[in-house]
């Protein structure tokens, strides 16, 4: 079983547990697949090196909590599941088409 490796903050951990559930329900991933996608997303988008490479801000607990679980599940699906490069405009367009 894959372990969720995100923030040590209890609220953020709970948020990402809900993200995993949304990934399973909305995008039909197994639990292990969803957890791995979340871990990969978290590692990338909290990395100053990765974010610098794409000229995007480093994401933090405040960002994650502001977006909430369903929005974060969509972000994880788009950037990790679909393997898209960081591009906020393209993500928003994709998310609108999925949630329309």
PDB file of N, CA and C in Angstrom:
ATOM      1  N   UNK A   1       0.841  -1.185   0.000  1.00  0.00           N
ATOM      2  CA  UNK A   1       0.000   0.000   0.000  1.00  0.00           C
ATOM      3  C   UNK A   1       0.890   1.254   0.000  1.00  0.00           C
ATOM      4  N   UNK A   2       0.553   2.201  -0.838  1.00  0.00           N
ATOM      5  CA  UNK A   2       1.300   3.447  -0.951  1.00  0.00           C
ATOM      6  C   UNK A   2       0.860   4.396   0.165  1.00  0.00           C
ATOM      7  N   UNK A   3       1.829   5.083   0.760  1.00  0.00           N
ATOM      8  CA  UNK A   3       1.550   6.007   1.856  1.00  0.00           C
ATOM      9  C   UNK A   3       1.468   7.439   1.341  1.00  0.00           C
ATOM     10  N   UNK A   4       0.496   8.181   1.839  1.00  0.00           N
ATOM     11  CA  UNK A   4       0.322   9.581   1.474  1.00  0.00           C
ATOM     12  C   UNK A   4       1.440  10.401   2.110  1.00  0.00           C
ATOM     13  N   UNK A   5       2.215  11.114   1.270  1.00  0.00           N
ATOM     14  CA  UNK A   5       3.365  11.890   1.745  1.00  0.00           C
ATOM     15  C   UNK A   5       3.168  13.356   1.394  1.00  0.00           C
ATOM     16  N   UNK A   6       2.409  14.034   2.232  1.00  0.00           N
ATOM     17  CA  UNK A   6       2.144  15.455   2.043  1.00  0.00           C
ATOM     18  C   UNK A   6       2.449  16.171   3.355  1.00  0.00           C
ATOM     19  N   UNK A   7       1.922  17.328   3.532  1.00  0.00           N
ATOM     20  CA  UNK A   7       2.157  18.150   4.716  1.00  0.00           C
ATOM     21  C   UNK A   7       1.908  17.387   6.016  1.00  0.00           C
ATOM     22  N   UNK A   8       2.671  17.744   7.043  1.00  0.00           N
ATOM     23  CA  UNK A   8       2.467  17.154   8.371  1.00  0.00           C
ATOM     24  C   UNK A   8       1.261  17.757   9.080  1.00  0.00           C
ATOM     25  N   UNK A   9       0.705  18.836   8.542  1.00  0.00           N
ATOM     26  CA  UNK A   9      -0.461  19.491   9.135  1.00  0.00           C
ATOM     27  C   UNK A   9      -1.683  18.578   9.010  1.00  0.00           C
ATOM     28  N   UNK A  10      -2.383  18.365  10.120  1.00  0.00           N
ATOM     29  CA  UNK A  10      -3.541  17.463  10.129  1.00  0.00           C
ATOM     30  C   UNK A  10      -4.639  17.896   9.164  1.00  0.00           C
ATOM     31  N   UNK A  11      -4.908  19.194   9.089  1.00  0.00           N
ATOM     32  CA  UNK A  11      -5.954  19.686   8.185  1.00  0.00           C
ATOM     33  C   UNK A  11      -5.583  19.449   6.723  1.00  0.00           C
ATOM     34  N   UNK A  12      -4.326  19.654   6.402  1.00  0.00           N
ATOM     35  CA  UNK A  12      -3.873  19.451   5.020  1.00  0.00           C
ATOM     36  C   UNK A  12      -3.860  17.953   4.693  1.00  0.00           C
ATOM     37  N   UNK A  13      -3.466  17.144   5.631  1.00  0.00           N
ATOM     38  CA  UNK A  13      -3.503  15.692   5.420  1.00  0.00           C
ATOM     39  C   UNK A  13      -4.944  15.236   5.151  1.00  0.00           C
ATOM     40  N   UNK A  14      -5.886  15.743   5.938  1.00  0.00           N
ATOM     41  CA  UNK A  14      -7.291  15.411   5.735  1.00  0.00           C
ATOM     42  C   UNK A  14      -7.763  15.886   4.357  1.00  0.00           C
ATOM     43  N   UNK A  15      -7.352  17.077   3.960  1.00  0.00           N
ATOM     44  CA  UNK A  15      -7.698  17.596   2.635  1.00  0.00           C
ATOM     45  C   UNK A  15      -7.229  16.631   1.551  1.00  0.00           C
ATOM     46  N   UNK A  16      -5.968  16.196   1.633  1.00  0.00           N
ATOM     47  CA  UNK A  16      -5.439  15.318   0.587  1.00  0.00           C
ATOM     48  C   UNK A  16      -6.030  13.911   0.665  1.00  0.00           C
ATOM     49  N   UNK A  17      -6.458  13.475   1.818  1.00  0.00           N
ATOM     50  CA  UNK A  17      -7.199  12.212   1.887  1.00  0.00           C
ATOM     51  C   UNK A  17      -8.490  12.328   1.095  1.00  0.00           C
ATOM     52  N   UNK A  18      -9.150  13.482   1.182  1.00  0.00           N
ATOM     53  CA  UNK A  18     -10.364  13.717   0.398  1.00  0.00           C
ATOM     54  C   UNK A  18     -10.039  13.851  -1.090  1.00  0.00           C
ATOM     55  N   UNK A  19      -8.880  14.432  -1.417  1.00  0.00           N
ATOM     56  CA  UNK A  19      -8.446  14.511  -2.823  1.00  0.00           C
ATOM     57  C   UNK A  19      -8.320  13.105  -3.395  1.00  0.00           C
ATOM     58  N   UNK A  20      -7.724  12.205  -2.644  1.00  0.00           N
ATOM     59  CA  UNK A  20      -7.585  10.811  -3.087  1.00  0.00           C
ATOM     60  C   UNK A  20      -8.961  10.211  -3.369  1.00  0.00           C
ATOM     61  N   UNK A  21      -9.916  10.448  -2.489  1.00  0.00           N
ATOM     62  CA  UNK A  21     -11.279   9.921  -2.686  1.00  0.00           C
ATOM     63  C   UNK A  21     -11.918  10.498  -3.948  1.00  0.00           C
ATOM     64  N   UNK A  22     -11.717  11.803  -4.192  1.00  0.00           N
ATOM     65  CA  UNK A  22     -12.253  12.420  -5.411  1.00  0.00           C
ATOM     66  C   UNK A  22     -11.594  11.829  -6.660  1.00  0.00           C
ATOM     67  N   UNK A  23     -10.289  11.600  -6.610  1.00  0.00           N
ATOM     68  CA  UNK A  23      -9.604  10.995  -7.754  1.00  0.00           C
ATOM     69  C   UNK A  23     -10.155   9.603  -8.039  1.00  0.00           C
ATOM     70  N   UNK A  24     -10.456   8.862  -6.989  1.00  0.00           N
ATOM     71  CA  UNK A  24     -11.030   7.532  -7.174  1.00  0.00           C
ATOM     72  C   UNK A  24     -12.438   7.622  -7.764  1.00  0.00           C
ATOM     73  N   UNK A  25     -13.248   8.512  -7.230  1.00  0.00           N
ATOM     74  CA  UNK A  25     -14.643   8.612  -7.666  1.00  0.00           C
ATOM     75  C   UNK A  25     -14.774   9.258  -9.042  1.00  0.00           C
ATOM     76  N   UNK A  26     -14.053  10.333  -9.279  1.00  0.00           N
ATOM     77  CA  UNK A  26     -14.211  11.084 -10.528  1.00  0.00           C
ATOM     78  C   UNK A  26     -13.405  10.520 -11.685  1.00  0.00           C
ATOM     79  N   UNK A  27     -12.218   9.989 -11.385  1.00  0.00           N
ATOM     80  CA  UNK A  27     -11.299   9.584 -12.455  1.00  0.00           C
ATOM     81  C   UNK A  27     -10.955   8.096 -12.423  1.00  0.00           C
ATOM     82  N   UNK A  28     -11.586   7.369 -11.508  1.00  0.00           N
ATOM     83  CA  UNK A  28     -11.523   5.899 -11.461  1.00  0.00           C
ATOM     84  C   UNK A  28     -10.124   5.327 -11.206  1.00  0.00           C
ATOM     85  N   UNK A  29      -9.332   6.011 -10.386  1.00  0.00           N
ATOM     86  CA  UNK A  29      -8.043   5.469  -9.998  1.00  0.00           C
ATOM     87  C   UNK A  29      -8.224   4.534  -8.808  1.00  0.00           C
ATOM     88  N   UNK A  30      -7.327   3.581  -8.690  1.00  0.00           N
ATOM     89  CA  UNK A  30      -7.284   2.771  -7.464  1.00  0.00           C
ATOM     90  C   UNK A  30      -6.754   3.666  -6.349  1.00  0.00           C
ATOM     91  N   UNK A  31      -6.872   3.214  -5.134  1.00  0.00           N
ATOM     92  CA  UNK A  31      -6.362   3.973  -3.998  1.00  0.00           C
ATOM     93  C   UNK A  31      -4.862   4.227  -4.141  1.00  0.00           C
ATOM     94  N   UNK A  32      -4.097   3.189  -4.442  1.00  0.00           N
ATOM     95  CA  UNK A  32      -2.647   3.343  -4.583  1.00  0.00           C
ATOM     96  C   UNK A  32      -2.283   4.285  -5.728  1.00  0.00           C
ATOM     97  N   UNK A  33      -2.985   4.176  -6.851  1.00  0.00           N
ATOM     98  CA  UNK A  33      -2.715   5.076  -7.978  1.00  0.00           C
ATOM     99  C   UNK A  33      -2.990   6.526  -7.599  1.00  0.00           C
ATOM    100  N   UNK A  34      -4.122   6.761  -6.943  1.00  0.00           N
ATOM    101  CA  UNK A  34      -4.497   8.116  -6.549  1.00  0.00           C
ATOM    102  C   UNK A  34      -3.497   8.693  -5.552  1.00  0.00           C
ATOM    103  N   UNK A  35      -3.082   7.888  -4.589  1.00  0.00           N
ATOM    104  CA  UNK A  35      -2.107   8.355  -3.605  1.00  0.00           C
ATOM    105  C   UNK A  35      -0.787   8.692  -4.282  1.00  0.00           C
ATOM    106  N   UNK A  36      -0.349   7.866  -5.205  1.00  0.00           N
ATOM    107  CA  UNK A  36       0.910   8.135  -5.907  1.00  0.00           C
ATOM    108  C   UNK A  36       0.823   9.428  -6.722  1.00  0.00           C
ATOM    109  N   UNK A  37      -0.298   9.644  -7.395  1.00  0.00           N
ATOM    110  CA  UNK A  37      -0.482  10.891  -8.145  1.00  0.00           C
ATOM    111  C   UNK A  37      -0.426  12.106  -7.219  1.00  0.00           C
ATOM    112  N   UNK A  38      -1.085  12.015  -6.068  1.00  0.00           N
ATOM    113  CA  UNK A  38      -1.064  13.118  -5.095  1.00  0.00           C
ATOM    114  C   UNK A  38       0.361  13.343  -4.600  1.00  0.00           C
ATOM    115  N   UNK A  39       1.064  12.274  -4.259  1.00  0.00           N
ATOM    116  CA  UNK A  39       2.448  12.415  -3.793  1.00  0.00           C
ATOM    117  C   UNK A  39       3.325  13.082  -4.850  1.00  0.00           C
ATOM    118  N   UNK A  40       3.169  12.675  -6.097  1.00  0.00           N
ATOM    119  CA  UNK A  40       3.958  13.257  -7.183  1.00  0.00           C
ATOM    120  C   UNK A  40       3.627  14.738  -7.376  1.00  0.00           C
ATOM    121  N   UNK A  41       2.334  15.061  -7.341  1.00  0.00           N
ATOM    122  CA  UNK A  41       1.910  16.454  -7.477  1.00  0.00           C
ATOM    123  C   UNK A  41       2.501  17.288  -6.346  1.00  0.00           C
ATOM    124  N   UNK A  42       2.332  16.815  -5.115  1.00  0.00           N
ATOM    125  CA  UNK A  42       2.812  17.555  -3.949  1.00  0.00           C
ATOM    126  C   UNK A  42       4.318  17.777  -4.033  1.00  0.00           C
ATOM    127  N   UNK A  43       5.068  16.748  -4.388  1.00  0.00           N
ATOM    128  CA  UNK A  43       6.525  16.865  -4.483  1.00  0.00           C
ATOM    129  C   UNK A  43       6.930  17.894  -5.540  1.00  0.00           C
ATOM    130  N   UNK A  44       6.245  17.892  -6.661  1.00  0.00           N
ATOM    131  CA  UNK A  44       6.583  18.832  -7.738  1.00  0.00           C
ATOM    132  C   UNK A  44       6.213  20.271  -7.396  1.00  0.00           C
ATOM    133  N   UNK A  45       4.963  20.472  -7.030  1.00  0.00           N
ATOM    134  CA  UNK A  45       4.449  21.835  -6.900  1.00  0.00           C
ATOM    135  C   UNK A  45       4.820  22.515  -5.579  1.00  0.00           C
ATOM    136  N   UNK A  46       5.489  21.794  -4.687  1.00  0.00           N
ATOM    137  CA  UNK A  46       6.052  22.423  -3.486  1.00  0.00           C
ATOM    138  C   UNK A  46       7.570  22.559  -3.604  1.00  0.00           C
ATOM    139  N   UNK A  47       8.116  22.157  -4.734  1.00  0.00           N
ATOM    140  CA  UNK A  47       9.558  22.233  -4.971  1.00  0.00           C
ATOM    141  C   UNK A  47       9.932  23.588  -5.584  1.00  0.00           C
ATOM    142  N   UNK A  48      10.765  24.368  -4.893  1.00  0.00           N
ATOM    143  CA  UNK A  48      11.198  25.640  -5.475  1.00  0.00           C
ATOM    144  C   UNK A  48      11.897  25.459  -6.827  1.00  0.00           C
ATOM    145  N   UNK A  49      12.651  24.393  -6.990  1.00  0.00           N
ATOM    146  CA  UNK A  49      13.353  24.147  -8.254  1.00  0.00           C
ATOM    147  C   UNK A  49      12.369  23.919  -9.392  1.00  0.00           C
ATOM    148  N   UNK A  50      11.398  23.031  -9.169  1.00  0.00           N
ATOM    149  CA  UNK A  50      10.374  22.751 -10.182  1.00  0.00           C
ATOM    150  C   UNK A  50       9.600  24.017 -10.522  1.00  0.00           C
ATOM    151  N   UNK A  51       9.156  24.728  -9.509  1.00  0.00           N
ATOM    152  CA  UNK A  51       8.349  25.930  -9.739  1.00  0.00           C
ATOM    153  C   UNK A  51       9.144  27.025 -10.440  1.00  0.00           C
ATOM    154  N   UNK A  52      10.409  27.169 -10.107  1.00  0.00           N
ATOM    155  CA  UNK A  52      11.271  28.140 -10.783  1.00  0.00           C
ATOM    156  C   UNK A  52      11.392  27.792 -12.263  1.00  0.00           C
ATOM    157  N   UNK A  53      11.556  26.514 -12.550  1.00  0.00           N
ATOM    158  CA  UNK A  53      11.700  26.048 -13.937  1.00  0.00           C
ATOM    159  C   UNK A  53      10.499  26.468 -14.798  1.00  0.00           C
ATOM    160  N   UNK A  54       9.315  26.469 -14.199  1.00  0.00           N
ATOM    161  CA  UNK A  54       8.099  26.804 -14.930  1.00  0.00           C
ATOM    162  C   UNK A  54       7.573  28.208 -14.619  1.00  0.00           C
ATOM    163  N   UNK A  55       8.354  28.974 -13.850  1.00  0.00           N
ATOM    164  CA  UNK A  55       8.001  30.358 -13.498  1.00  0.00           C
ATOM    165  C   UNK A  55       6.619  30.445 -12.846  1.00  0.00           C
ATOM    166  N   UNK A  56       6.395  29.556 -11.896  1.00  0.00           N
ATOM    167  CA  UNK A  56       5.136  29.554 -11.148  1.00  0.00           C
ATOM    168  C   UNK A  56       5.460  29.659  -9.658  1.00  0.00           C
ATOM    169  N   UNK A  57       4.516  30.159  -8.867  1.00  0.00           N
ATOM    170  CA  UNK A  57       4.772  30.220  -7.424  1.00  0.00           C
ATOM    171  C   UNK A  57       4.754  28.823  -6.792  1.00  0.00           C
ATOM    172  N   UNK A  58       5.546  28.674  -5.747  1.00  0.00           N
ATOM    173  CA  UNK A  58       5.536  27.437  -4.975  1.00  0.00           C
ATOM    174  C   UNK A  58       4.200  27.357  -4.244  1.00  0.00           C
ATOM    175  N   UNK A  59       3.568  26.201  -4.310  1.00  0.00           N
ATOM    176  CA  UNK A  59       2.286  26.026  -3.631  1.00  0.00           C
ATOM    177  C   UNK A  59       2.529  25.620  -2.177  1.00  0.00           C
ATOM    178  N   UNK A  60       1.634  26.066  -1.299  1.00  0.00           N
ATOM    179  CA  UNK A  60       1.777  25.768   0.122  1.00  0.00           C
ATOM    180  C   UNK A  60       0.427  25.358   0.710  1.00  0.00           C
ATOM    181  N   UNK A  61       0.429  25.097   2.007  1.00  0.00           N
ATOM    182  CA  UNK A  61      -0.790  24.634   2.669  1.00  0.00           C
ATOM    183  C   UNK A  61      -1.953  25.599   2.474  1.00  0.00           C
ATOM    184  N   UNK A  62      -1.680  26.902   2.531  1.00  0.00           N
ATOM    185  CA  UNK A  62      -2.742  27.895   2.326  1.00  0.00           C
ATOM    186  C   UNK A  62      -3.354  27.765   0.931  1.00  0.00           C
ATOM    187  N   UNK A  63      -2.505  27.575  -0.069  1.00  0.00           N
ATOM    188  CA  UNK A  63      -2.995  27.394  -1.440  1.00  0.00           C
ATOM    189  C   UNK A  63      -3.891  26.160  -1.523  1.00  0.00           C
ATOM    190  N   UNK A  64      -3.403  25.044  -1.010  1.00  0.00           N
ATOM    191  CA  UNK A  64      -4.160  23.793  -1.091  1.00  0.00           C
ATOM    192  C   UNK A  64      -5.525  23.924  -0.415  1.00  0.00           C
ATOM    193  N   UNK A  65      -5.546  24.527   0.753  1.00  0.00           N
ATOM    194  CA  UNK A  65      -6.810  24.669   1.491  1.00  0.00           C
ATOM    195  C   UNK A  65      -7.753  25.644   0.794  1.00  0.00           C
ATOM    196  N   UNK A  66      -7.202  26.651   0.130  1.00  0.00           N
ATOM    197  CA  UNK A  66      -8.034  27.601  -0.609  1.00  0.00           C
ATOM    198  C   UNK A  66      -8.711  26.920  -1.803  1.00  0.00           C
ATOM    199  N   UNK A  67      -7.996  26.065  -2.482  1.00  0.00           N
ATOM    200  CA  UNK A  67      -8.525  25.382  -3.675  1.00  0.00           C
ATOM    201  C   UNK A  67      -9.560  24.322  -3.285  1.00  0.00           C
ATOM    202  N   UNK A  68      -9.383  23.692  -2.136  1.00  0.00           N
ATOM    203  CA  UNK A  68     -10.271  22.644  -1.624  1.00  0.00           C
ATOM    204  C   UNK A  68     -10.072  21.323  -2.369  1.00  0.00           C
ATOM    205  N   UNK A  69     -10.698  20.280  -1.865  1.00  0.00           N
ATOM    206  CA  UNK A  69     -10.419  18.910  -2.295  1.00  0.00           C
ATOM    207  C   UNK A  69     -10.794  18.631  -3.751  1.00  0.00           C
ATOM    208  N   UNK A  70     -11.977  19.025  -4.194  1.00  0.00           N
ATOM    209  CA  UNK A  70     -12.373  18.730  -5.577  1.00  0.00           C
ATOM    210  C   UNK A  70     -11.490  19.474  -6.564  1.00  0.00           C
ATOM    211  N   UNK A  71     -11.212  20.735  -6.293  1.00  0.00           N
ATOM    212  CA  UNK A  71     -10.327  21.506  -7.167  1.00  0.00           C
ATOM    213  C   UNK A  71      -8.922  20.938  -7.200  1.00  0.00           C
ATOM    214  N   UNK A  72      -8.442  20.481  -6.054  1.00  0.00           N
ATOM    215  CA  UNK A  72      -7.110  19.869  -6.015  1.00  0.00           C
ATOM    216  C   UNK A  72      -7.110  18.536  -6.761  1.00  0.00           C
ATOM    217  N   UNK A  73      -8.187  17.782  -6.677  1.00  0.00           N
ATOM    218  CA  UNK A  73      -8.275  16.526  -7.429  1.00  0.00           C
ATOM    219  C   UNK A  73      -8.189  16.804  -8.924  1.00  0.00           C
ATOM    220  N   UNK A  74      -8.875  17.854  -9.371  1.00  0.00           N
ATOM    221  CA  UNK A  74      -8.788  18.223 -10.787  1.00  0.00           C
ATOM    222  C   UNK A  74      -7.359  18.612 -11.158  1.00  0.00           C
ATOM    223  N   UNK A  75      -6.693  19.374 -10.286  1.00  0.00           N
ATOM    224  CA  UNK A  75      -5.311  19.768 -10.555  1.00  0.00           C
ATOM    225  C   UNK A  75      -4.400  18.546 -10.640  1.00  0.00           C
ATOM    226  N   UNK A  76      -4.554  17.617  -9.714  1.00  0.00           N
ATOM    227  CA  UNK A  76      -3.735  16.407  -9.721  1.00  0.00           C
ATOM    228  C   UNK A  76      -4.007  15.607 -11.000  1.00  0.00           C
ATOM    229  N   UNK A  77      -5.256  15.471 -11.378  1.00  0.00           N
ATOM    230  CA  UNK A  77      -5.590  14.747 -12.609  1.00  0.00           C
ATOM    231  C   UNK A  77      -4.955  15.400 -13.827  1.00  0.00           C
ATOM    232  N   UNK A  78      -5.090  16.721 -13.918  1.00  0.00           N
ATOM    233  CA  UNK A  78      -4.586  17.437 -15.094  1.00  0.00           C
ATOM    234  C   UNK A  78      -3.060  17.358 -15.189  1.00  0.00           C
ATOM    235  N   UNK A  79      -2.391  17.696 -14.100  1.00  0.00           N
ATOM    236  CA  UNK A  79      -0.934  17.796 -14.149  1.00  0.00           C
ATOM    237  C   UNK A  79      -0.219  16.462 -13.986  1.00  0.00           C
ATOM    238  N   UNK A  80      -0.756  15.547 -13.208  1.00  0.00           N
ATOM    239  CA  UNK A  80      -0.094  14.264 -13.009  1.00  0.00           C
ATOM    240  C   UNK A  80      -0.743  13.159 -13.836  1.00  0.00           C
ATOM    241  N   UNK A  81      -2.057  13.043 -13.748  1.00  0.00           N
ATOM    242  CA  UNK A  81      -2.745  11.982 -14.477  1.00  0.00           C
ATOM    243  C   UNK A  81      -2.633  12.140 -15.989  1.00  0.00           C
ATOM    244  N   UNK A  82      -2.856  13.372 -16.454  1.00  0.00           N
ATOM    245  CA  UNK A  82      -2.785  13.647 -17.899  1.00  0.00           C
ATOM    246  C   UNK A  82      -1.401  14.116 -18.342  1.00  0.00           C
ATOM    247  N   UNK A  83      -0.516  14.331 -17.372  1.00  0.00           N
ATOM    248  CA  UNK A  83       0.874  14.705 -17.627  1.00  0.00           C
ATOM    249  C   UNK A  83       1.017  16.024 -18.398  1.00  0.00           C
ATOM    250  N   UNK A  84       0.220  17.001 -18.017  1.00  0.00           N
ATOM    251  CA  UNK A  84       0.278  18.318 -18.658  1.00  0.00           C
ATOM    252  C   UNK A  84       1.323  19.191 -17.971  1.00  0.00           C
ATOM    253  N   UNK A  85       1.939  20.073 -18.730  1.00  0.00           N
ATOM    254  CA  UNK A  85       2.903  21.018 -18.172  1.00  0.00           C
ATOM    255  C   UNK A  85       2.162  22.144 -17.451  1.00  0.00           C
ATOM    256  N   UNK A  86       2.795  22.738 -16.442  1.00  0.00           N
ATOM    257  CA  UNK A  86       2.146  23.835 -15.721  1.00  0.00           C
ATOM    258  C   UNK A  86       1.752  24.981 -16.648  1.00  0.00           C
ATOM    259  N   UNK A  87       0.467  25.217 -16.723  1.00  0.00           N
ATOM    260  CA  UNK A  87      -0.116  26.282 -17.549  1.00  0.00           C
ATOM    261  C   UNK A  87      -1.511  26.540 -16.985  1.00  0.00           C
ATOM    262  N   UNK A  88      -1.616  27.573 -16.167  1.00  0.00           N
ATOM    263  CA  UNK A  88      -2.862  27.836 -15.441  1.00  0.00           C
ATOM    264  C   UNK A  88      -4.039  28.073 -16.375  1.00  0.00           C
ATOM    265  N   UNK A  89      -3.840  28.820 -17.458  1.00  0.00           N
ATOM    266  CA  UNK A  89      -4.930  29.100 -18.404  1.00  0.00           C
ATOM    267  C   UNK A  89      -5.436  27.802 -19.036  1.00  0.00           C
ATOM    268  N   UNK A  90      -4.524  26.950 -19.483  1.00  0.00           N
ATOM    269  CA  UNK A  90      -4.924  25.674 -20.090  1.00  0.00           C
ATOM    270  C   UNK A  90      -5.642  24.798 -19.067  1.00  0.00           C
ATOM    271  N   UNK A  91      -5.156  24.799 -17.822  1.00  0.00           N
ATOM    272  CA  UNK A  91      -5.824  24.022 -16.787  1.00  0.00           C
ATOM    273  C   UNK A  91      -7.250  24.520 -16.567  1.00  0.00           C
ATOM    274  N   UNK A  92      -7.419  25.826 -16.439  1.00  0.00           N
ATOM    275  CA  UNK A  92      -8.761  26.389 -16.205  1.00  0.00           C
ATOM    276  C   UNK A  92      -9.703  26.033 -17.347  1.00  0.00           C
ATOM    277  N   UNK A  93      -9.231  26.139 -18.573  1.00  0.00           N
ATOM    278  CA  UNK A  93     -10.059  25.769 -19.726  1.00  0.00           C
ATOM    279  C   UNK A  93     -10.460  24.296 -19.657  1.00  0.00           C
ATOM    280  N   UNK A  94      -9.491  23.434 -19.336  1.00  0.00           N
ATOM    281  CA  UNK A  94      -9.775  21.998 -19.206  1.00  0.00           C
ATOM    282  C   UNK A  94     -10.775  21.744 -18.078  1.00  0.00           C
ATOM    283  N   UNK A  95     -10.548  22.375 -16.927  1.00  0.00           N
ATOM    284  CA  UNK A  95     -11.428  22.161 -15.781  1.00  0.00           C
ATOM    285  C   UNK A  95     -12.852  22.606 -16.096  1.00  0.00           C
ATOM    286  N   UNK A  96     -13.012  23.726 -16.769  1.00  0.00           N
ATOM    287  CA  UNK A  96     -14.347  24.182 -17.158  1.00  0.00           C
ATOM    288  C   UNK A  96     -15.037  23.173 -18.054  1.00  0.00           C
ATOM    289  N   UNK A  97     -14.284  22.572 -18.961  1.00  0.00           N
ATOM    290  CA  UNK A  97     -14.898  21.578 -19.859  1.00  0.00           C
ATOM    291  C   UNK A  97     -15.302  20.315 -19.100  1.00  0.00           C
ATOM    292  N   UNK A  98     -14.524  19.938 -18.096  1.00  0.00           N
ATOM    293  CA  UNK A  98     -14.818  18.748 -17.301  1.00  0.00           C
ATOM    294  C   UNK A  98     -15.978  18.973 -16.361  1.00  0.00           C
ATOM    295  N   UNK A  99     -16.063  20.166 -15.770  1.00  0.00           N
ATOM    296  CA  UNK A  99     -17.069  20.461 -14.759  1.00  0.00           C
ATOM    297  C   UNK A  99     -18.302  21.167 -15.321  1.00  0.00           C
ATOM    298  N   UNK A 100     -18.367  21.332 -16.645  1.00  0.00           N
ATOM    299  CA  UNK A 100     -19.515  22.038 -17.256  1.00  0.00           C
ATOM    300  C   UNK A 100     -20.777  21.215 -17.177  1.00  0.00           C
TER     301      UNK A 100
END
